[in-house]
Short mmCIF file of C-alpha atoms in Angstrom, two decimals:
data_model
loop_
_atom_site.label_atom_id
_atom_site.label_comp_id
_atom_site.label_asym_id
_atom_site.label_seq_id
_atom_site.Cartn_x
_atom_site.Cartn_y
_atom_site.Cartn_z
CA CYS A 181 -88.94 0.98 -23.04
CA LYS A 182 -92.75 1.26 -22.17
CA THR A 183 -96.00 0.40 -23.84
CA SER A 184 -98.47 3.76 -23.84
CA GLU A 185 -101.85 3.58 -24.70
CA ARG A 186 -103.86 6.23 -26.48
CA LYS A 187 -107.14 6.35 -25.53
CA SER A 188 -110.23 7.01 -28.39
CA ARG A 189 -112.53 9.82 -27.96
CA SER A 190 -115.63 8.00 -27.10
CA SER A 191 -115.73 7.47 -23.44
CA LYS A 192 -114.60 4.44 -21.59
CA ALA A 193 -117.69 3.28 -21.34
CA GLU A 194 -118.45 3.32 -24.91
CA ALA A 195 -115.65 1.71 -25.59
CA ARG A 196 -116.03 -1.20 -23.19
CA SER A 197 -119.83 -1.46 -24.81
CA ARG A 198 -118.19 -1.48 -27.98
CA GLY A 199 -115.54 -3.64 -27.41
CA VAL A 200 -112.84 -1.31 -29.23
CA ALA A 201 -109.19 -1.95 -28.56
CA LYS A 202 -106.93 1.08 -27.40
CA GLU A 203 -104.42 1.78 -30.04
CA LYS A 204 -100.66 0.21 -28.68
CA THR A 205 -97.53 2.41 -29.44
CA LEU A 206 -94.09 0.56 -29.04
CA GLU A 207 -91.89 2.90 -27.45
CA CYS A 208 -88.87 1.28 -28.93
CA GLY A 209 -86.60 4.18 -28.43
CA GLN A 210 -84.83 4.18 -31.43
CA ILE A 211 -85.35 4.18 -35.31
CA VAL A 212 -87.08 1.27 -36.43
CA TRP A 213 -85.84 -0.68 -39.63
CA GLY A 214 -87.31 -4.03 -39.93
CA LEU A 215 -90.49 -6.10 -38.60
CA ALA A 216 -91.35 -9.64 -38.39
CA PHE A 217 -93.60 -11.60 -36.95
CA SER A 218 -93.93 -14.97 -34.98
CA THR A 219 -96.14 -17.57 -32.95
CA TRP A 220 -94.41 -17.77 -29.11
CA PRO A 221 -95.12 -21.32 -27.52
CA ALA A 222 -97.46 -21.32 -24.14
CA ALA A 223 -96.15 -21.04 -20.99
CA GLU A 224 -95.00 -24.08 -19.37
CA ALA A 225 -95.72 -25.01 -15.49
CA GLY A 226 -93.22 -22.94 -13.79
CA GLU A 227 -92.04 -20.78 -16.57
CA THR A 228 -92.49 -16.99 -15.38
CA ASP A 229 -90.04 -15.48 -17.87
CA HIS A 230 -92.48 -14.09 -20.44
CA THR A 231 -96.15 -13.01 -20.33
CA CYS A 232 -97.78 -15.42 -22.50
CA ALA A 233 -101.24 -17.23 -20.99
CA MET A 234 -100.66 -20.76 -19.59
CA GLY A 235 -101.37 -23.15 -22.26
CA LEU A 236 -101.83 -20.29 -25.02
CA PRO A 237 -99.55 -19.18 -27.55
CA CYS A 238 -99.09 -15.45 -28.46
CA LEU A 239 -98.29 -13.41 -31.11
CA ILE A 240 -94.85 -11.72 -30.70
CA LEU A 241 -92.65 -8.97 -33.01
CA ALA A 242 -89.10 -8.69 -33.44
CA THR A 243 -88.04 -5.25 -34.27
CA GLY A 244 -84.31 -4.28 -36.04
CA LEU A 245 -83.35 -0.74 -34.84
CA ASN A 246 -81.04 1.61 -35.71
CA ASP A 247 -78.55 1.25 -32.64
CA GLY A 248 -78.21 -2.41 -33.71
CA GLN A 249 -80.19 -3.94 -31.20
CA ILE A 250 -83.52 -6.40 -31.65
CA LYS A 251 -86.16 -6.40 -29.65
CA VAL A 252 -88.71 -9.02 -28.94
CA TRP A 253 -92.23 -7.69 -27.85
CA GLU A 254 -95.21 -9.35 -27.07
CA VAL A 255 -98.01 -7.99 -29.36
CA GLN A 256 -101.62 -8.37 -27.20
CA THR A 257 -99.43 -6.83 -24.11
CA GLY A 258 -96.82 -4.58 -25.70
CA HIS A 259 -94.63 -6.23 -23.06
CA LEU A 260 -90.43 -6.37 -23.60
CA LEU A 261 -89.45 -9.97 -23.65
CA PHE A 262 -86.12 -9.65 -24.47
CA SER A 263 -83.38 -7.51 -26.46
CA LEU A 264 -81.17 -9.20 -28.54
CA LEU A 265 -77.59 -7.85 -28.79
CA GLY A 266 -74.68 -8.04 -31.14
CA HIS A 267 -75.09 -6.40 -34.49
CA GLN A 268 -72.63 -3.20 -34.67
CA ASP A 269 -75.06 -0.96 -36.44
CA VAL A 270 -78.67 -0.41 -38.21
CA VAL A 271 -80.63 -3.70 -38.16
CA ARG A 272 -82.04 -3.49 -41.57
CA ASP A 273 -84.02 -6.28 -41.99
CA LEU A 274 -85.59 -9.68 -40.03
CA SER A 275 -87.51 -12.85 -41.24
CA PHE A 276 -88.50 -15.74 -39.43
CA ALA A 277 -88.36 -19.11 -40.10
CA PRO A 278 -91.80 -19.92 -41.52
CA ASN A 279 -91.98 -23.62 -39.48
CA GLY A 280 -92.29 -22.16 -36.27
CA SER A 281 -89.13 -22.86 -34.89
CA LEU A 282 -88.50 -19.65 -33.76
CA ILE A 283 -85.10 -19.24 -35.89
CA LEU A 284 -84.54 -15.35 -36.48
CA VAL A 285 -82.55 -14.40 -39.26
CA SER A 286 -81.24 -10.52 -38.91
CA ALA A 287 -79.79 -8.54 -41.86
CA SER A 288 -77.83 -5.76 -40.96
CA ARG A 289 -75.54 -2.52 -41.98
CA ASP A 290 -72.63 -4.49 -40.25
CA LYS A 291 -72.35 -6.23 -43.53
CA THR A 292 -73.31 -9.44 -41.61
CA LEU A 293 -76.69 -11.86 -40.88
CA ARG A 294 -77.25 -13.34 -37.82
CA VAL A 295 -79.01 -16.34 -36.91
CA TRP A 296 -80.71 -16.29 -33.51
CA ASP A 297 -82.96 -19.09 -31.88
CA LEU A 298 -85.62 -17.83 -29.77
CA SER A 299 -86.97 -21.37 -28.93
CA ARG A 300 -86.71 -22.75 -25.11
CA ASP A 301 -83.74 -24.80 -26.40
CA GLY A 302 -82.09 -22.28 -27.28
CA ARG A 303 -81.44 -20.87 -24.24
CA SER A 304 -78.38 -20.34 -22.39
CA MET A 305 -77.48 -18.70 -18.74
CA ARG A 306 -76.32 -15.72 -20.52
CA GLY A 307 -79.78 -15.23 -22.91
CA TRP A 308 -80.61 -16.10 -26.43
CA ARG A 309 -78.57 -17.98 -28.35
CA GLN A 310 -76.92 -16.32 -31.55
CA VAL A 311 -76.17 -19.53 -33.90
CA GLN A 312 -74.46 -18.45 -36.28
CA VAL A 313 -72.80 -14.77 -37.93
CA LEU A 314 -72.98 -14.75 -41.59
CA SER A 315 -70.07 -12.86 -43.43
CA GLY A 316 -69.80 -12.74 -47.15
CA HIS A 317 -71.15 -9.37 -48.06
CA VAL A 318 -68.73 -6.02 -48.65
CA GLN A 319 -71.90 -3.64 -48.37
CA TRP A 320 -74.75 -3.04 -46.05
CA VAL A 321 -77.17 -5.94 -45.92
CA TYR A 322 -80.72 -4.71 -47.47
CA CYS A 323 -82.93 -7.77 -47.20
CA CYS A 324 -83.12 -11.49 -46.08
CA SER A 325 -85.57 -14.14 -47.34
CA ILE A 326 -85.87 -17.28 -45.73
CA SER A 327 -87.67 -19.91 -48.28
CA PRO A 328 -90.88 -21.51 -47.35
CA ASP A 329 -89.25 -25.13 -47.04
CA CYS A 330 -86.82 -23.89 -44.14
CA SER A 331 -83.79 -24.88 -46.30
CA MET A 332 -82.30 -21.64 -47.94
CA LEU A 333 -81.84 -18.23 -47.28
CA CYS A 334 -81.12 -15.37 -49.75
CA SER A 335 -79.69 -12.13 -48.78
CA ALA A 336 -78.85 -8.68 -50.64
CA ALA A 337 -76.26 -5.97 -49.90
CA GLY A 338 -75.74 -3.46 -51.89
CA GLU A 339 -73.65 -5.31 -54.32
CA LYS A 340 -74.36 -7.08 -58.22
CA SER A 341 -75.07 -10.40 -56.81
CA ALA A 342 -77.31 -12.03 -54.00
CA LEU A 343 -75.99 -14.37 -51.48
CA LEU A 344 -78.02 -17.93 -51.29
CA TRP A 345 -77.20 -20.18 -47.48
CA SER A 346 -77.94 -23.32 -46.52
CA MET A 347 -80.58 -22.68 -43.11
CA ARG A 348 -79.25 -26.29 -42.27
CA SER A 349 -75.15 -25.73 -42.16
CA TYR A 350 -75.18 -22.13 -42.15
CA THR A 351 -72.55 -22.23 -45.29
CA LEU A 352 -72.56 -20.24 -48.26
CA ILE A 353 -74.35 -22.32 -51.40
CA ARG A 354 -73.25 -19.82 -54.12
CA LYS A 355 -73.48 -16.71 -55.32
CA LEU A 356 -76.26 -15.32 -58.04
CA GLU A 357 -74.44 -13.28 -60.41
CA GLY A 358 -76.45 -11.22 -63.21
CA HIS A 359 -77.49 -7.97 -62.15
CA GLN A 360 -75.68 -4.54 -63.56
CA SER A 361 -76.60 -2.86 -60.70
CA SER A 362 -77.42 -2.83 -56.61
CA VAL A 363 -79.91 -5.77 -55.37
CA VAL A 364 -81.74 -4.64 -52.86
CA SER A 365 -84.85 -7.21 -52.29
CA CYS A 366 -85.61 -11.21 -52.72
CA ASP A 367 -88.23 -13.20 -52.28
CA PHE A 368 -88.89 -17.38 -52.34
CA SER A 369 -92.24 -18.42 -54.33
CA PRO A 370 -94.60 -20.58 -52.36
CA ASP A 371 -93.13 -24.04 -52.44
CA SER A 372 -89.18 -22.63 -52.53
CA ALA A 373 -88.76 -23.95 -56.47
CA LEU A 374 -88.22 -19.76 -57.66
CA LEU A 375 -86.13 -16.92 -56.07
CA VAL A 376 -86.66 -13.85 -57.41
CA THR A 377 -84.50 -10.61 -56.93
CA ALA A 378 -84.92 -6.84 -57.56
CA SER A 379 -81.87 -4.60 -58.85
CA TYR A 380 -81.50 -0.91 -59.43
CA ASP A 381 -80.77 -2.30 -62.67
CA ALA A 382 -84.31 -2.00 -63.11
CA CYS A 383 -84.83 -5.86 -63.28
CA VAL A 384 -85.77 -8.66 -61.67
CA ILE A 385 -84.36 -11.61 -62.16
CA MET A 386 -86.14 -15.54 -61.67
CA TRP A 387 -83.52 -17.94 -60.24
CA ASP A 388 -83.46 -21.72 -59.92
CA PRO A 389 -82.07 -21.60 -56.31
CA TYR A 390 -81.42 -25.00 -56.50
CA THR A 391 -79.19 -24.76 -59.33
CA GLY A 392 -78.66 -21.44 -60.37
CA GLU A 393 -79.60 -21.08 -63.20
CA GLN A 394 -81.40 -17.64 -64.86
CA LEU A 395 -84.80 -18.57 -65.83
CA ARG A 396 -86.32 -15.70 -67.10
CA THR A 397 -85.95 -11.44 -66.49
CA LEU A 398 -88.91 -9.47 -66.41
CA ARG A 399 -87.56 -5.58 -67.46
CA HIS A 400 -89.16 -2.49 -66.35
CA VAL A 401 -90.04 -0.22 -68.90
CA PRO A 402 -92.35 3.06 -69.19
CA LEU A 403 -96.47 2.78 -68.83
CA HIS A 404 -96.39 4.95 -71.62
CA SER A 405 -93.32 5.79 -74.43
CA ALA A 406 -95.47 9.56 -74.43
CA LEU A 407 -94.73 9.58 -70.85
CA ASP A 408 -91.31 12.15 -70.22
CA TYR A 409 -89.50 10.24 -67.45
CA SER A 410 -86.06 12.24 -68.28
CA SER A 411 -82.93 10.14 -68.84
CA GLU A 412 -82.01 9.42 -65.61
CA VAL A 413 -80.38 6.15 -64.84
CA HIS A 414 -82.32 5.33 -62.08
CA THR A 415 -85.65 6.57 -63.19
CA SER A 416 -87.08 2.83 -63.00
CA SER A 417 -84.59 1.59 -60.26
CA LEU A 418 -86.81 -1.01 -57.90
CA ARG A 419 -87.53 -0.97 -54.85
CA SER A 420 -89.02 -4.34 -53.55
CA VAL A 421 -90.87 -7.26 -55.20
CA CYS A 422 -92.97 -10.11 -53.55
CA PHE A 423 -94.66 -13.47 -54.78
CA SER A 424 -98.49 -13.31 -53.98
CA PRO A 425 -99.45 -16.35 -52.08
CA GLU A 426 -100.61 -19.06 -54.60
CA GLY A 427 -97.22 -18.36 -56.47
CA LEU A 428 -98.54 -16.92 -59.80
CA TYR A 429 -98.16 -12.84 -59.57
CA LEU A 430 -95.40 -11.13 -58.45
CA ALA A 431 -95.53 -6.99 -57.37
CA THR A 432 -92.86 -4.76 -58.05
CA VAL A 433 -91.97 -1.59 -56.74
CA ALA A 434 -90.17 1.03 -58.77
CA ASP A 435 -89.19 4.63 -58.73
CA ASP A 436 -90.79 5.23 -61.49
CA ARG A 437 -94.04 5.71 -59.44
CA LEU A 438 -95.59 2.75 -60.33
CA LEU A 439 -96.67 -0.21 -58.82
CA ARG A 440 -97.11 -3.51 -60.79
CA ILE A 441 -98.52 -6.77 -61.13
CA TRP A 442 -96.77 -8.80 -63.09
CA ALA A 443 -98.40 -12.77 -64.06
CA LEU A 444 -95.81 -15.22 -64.71
CA GLU A 445 -97.37 -16.93 -67.28
CA LEU A 446 -97.47 -14.07 -69.59
CA ARG A 447 -93.96 -12.75 -68.03
CA SER A 448 -95.60 -9.20 -68.26
CA PRO A 449 -97.12 -6.84 -66.00
CA VAL A 450 -100.76 -7.28 -65.94
CA ALA A 451 -102.07 -4.39 -63.50
CA PHE A 452 -100.47 -0.93 -63.05
CA ALA A 453 -101.03 1.55 -59.73
CA PRO A 454 -99.69 5.16 -59.75
CA MET A 455 -97.93 5.60 -56.31
CA THR A 456 -94.92 8.05 -55.47
CA ASN A 457 -92.26 7.22 -53.04
CA GLY A 458 -92.82 3.83 -52.82
CA LEU A 459 -90.27 1.56 -50.91
CA CYS A 460 -91.61 -1.57 -50.41
CA CYS A 461 -94.52 -4.03 -50.96
CA MET A 462 -96.07 -6.99 -49.48
CA TYR A 463 -99.09 -9.45 -50.23
CA PHE A 464 -101.89 -10.09 -47.50
CA PRO A 465 -101.52 -13.64 -46.66
CA HIS A 466 -104.35 -15.00 -48.22
CA GLY A 467 -104.17 -12.93 -51.40
CA GLY A 468 -106.32 -10.30 -53.09
CA PHE A 469 -104.44 -7.30 -51.79
CA ILE A 470 -101.06 -6.07 -51.39
CA ALA A 471 -99.76 -3.30 -48.81
CA THR A 472 -97.40 -0.70 -50.02
CA GLY A 473 -95.35 1.12 -47.87
CA THR A 474 -93.72 4.80 -49.06
CA ARG A 475 -90.95 7.43 -47.73
CA ASP A 476 -93.90 10.02 -46.55
CA GLY A 477 -95.01 7.38 -43.74
CA HIS A 478 -97.68 6.02 -45.53
CA VAL A 479 -99.09 2.37 -45.97
CA GLN A 480 -101.60 2.12 -48.71
CA PHE A 481 -103.85 -0.89 -49.64
CA TRP A 482 -104.58 -2.52 -52.73
CA THR A 483 -106.85 -4.90 -54.16
CA THR A 484 -105.22 -7.09 -56.96
CA PRO A 485 -106.07 -10.28 -59.44
CA ARG A 486 -106.93 -12.97 -58.15
CA VAL A 487 -107.32 -16.21 -60.28
CA LEU A 488 -108.25 -19.90 -59.23
CA SER A 489 -105.09 -21.97 -59.57
CA SER A 490 -105.14 -24.51 -62.30
CA LEU A 491 -104.94 -28.11 -61.23
CA LYS A 492 -101.46 -28.33 -63.04
CA HIS A 493 -100.46 -25.77 -60.88
CA LEU A 494 -101.87 -26.90 -57.63
CA CYS A 495 -99.65 -30.58 -58.44
CA ARG A 496 -96.94 -28.33 -59.53
CA LYS A 497 -96.88 -26.74 -56.22
CA ALA A 498 -97.46 -29.75 -54.19
CA LEU A 499 -94.69 -31.91 -55.72
CA ARG A 500 -91.98 -28.88 -55.78
CA THR A 501 -92.88 -28.17 -51.85
CA PHE A 502 -90.80 -31.28 -50.64
CA LEU A 503 -88.88 -32.39 -54.44
CA THR A 504 -85.40 -30.66 -55.46
CA THR A 505 -85.10 -29.28 -59.56
CA TYR A 506 -82.64 -32.35 -59.17
CA GLN A 507 -84.92 -34.95 -57.48
CA VAL A 508 -87.41 -33.75 -60.29
CA LEU A 509 -84.88 -34.34 -63.16
CA ALA A 510 -84.08 -37.88 -61.84
CA LEU A 511 -88.18 -38.87 -62.28
CA PRO A 512 -88.49 -41.34 -64.99
CA ILE A 513 -90.82 -38.70 -66.60
CA PRO A 514 -91.05 -37.35 -70.12
CA ARG A 515 -88.93 -34.00 -70.57
CA LYS A 516 -91.59 -31.44 -71.17
CA LEU A 517 -93.29 -32.71 -67.84
CA LYS A 518 -89.94 -32.18 -65.88
CA GLU A 519 -89.65 -29.16 -67.88
CA PHE A 520 -92.92 -27.80 -66.31
CA LEU A 521 -92.09 -28.58 -63.02
CA THR A 522 -88.84 -27.12 -62.93
CA TYR A 523 -90.46 -23.71 -64.27
CA ARG A 524 -88.57 -23.73 -67.29
CA THR A 525 -91.94 -23.63 -68.75
CA PHE A 526 -95.73 -22.85 -68.06
#
């Protein structure tokens, strides 16, 4: 494995004078199915096992490969830091814990999820420690998502249910049942109070992950009844769903050739964009833009509706970041306020 650098058309002198960076290609040697970024801590005195500059953290990228390996790279230099071995089939998705602990979860076609500790404490003489193997799915695991508070993990496989796991004990909390076809995508809200799952049944279900209750269902219907979408069952099959950074919008990609933006307060789409062969979508971390990936190898960027969060929503978001649904329900406050804080009403 090596890093190849493609020189720009301008001369080296021009590139240096303009500060133009060379394009880097990480040669993984296999089809890359999953990607996840995290920050690697600065090197300590005496450490020589990676290339981060002394006293400076660096950006790392984990790549999930077709042969079951996970290769972890330093982005700036393209240096391969190490490989993680254990999966027996394609690594389909990767997710780092948002708290910077360097806990990595991998989802694979071998029907398991594996939890890795890439911190200094997770290293042994044999390499980086595999903390846990999570078994419970009977189909290929497509997607994994860690809640922003790092307490829960949701995984979706080619099944009608999604599985919710504890990130503290690495045990199954509950099975989320309600879809009529395979669940293929999942995502937590920024305050961890909501979980959404998308399915081939053309529906997005919004759950309370603490209670397992279905809060609402967003159904994908043709934009215009006059359009001919034929009678195929999977015309509106969903491929991906994600929350916006402030938690008031959802984006979905479906096989009906549309990217939809949903306002949770309205329970309906507020914007559409025509796109073909869509497979995945992801919000820019600071909002305002969405990136979508397609089967034909393109990434497209879209501007999205932006909203100034109400003071009510900001207060709810702040409270729900550290209060579970059960803790909210136990508060000595009016019932309507409890319903608002638990997203039963907007």
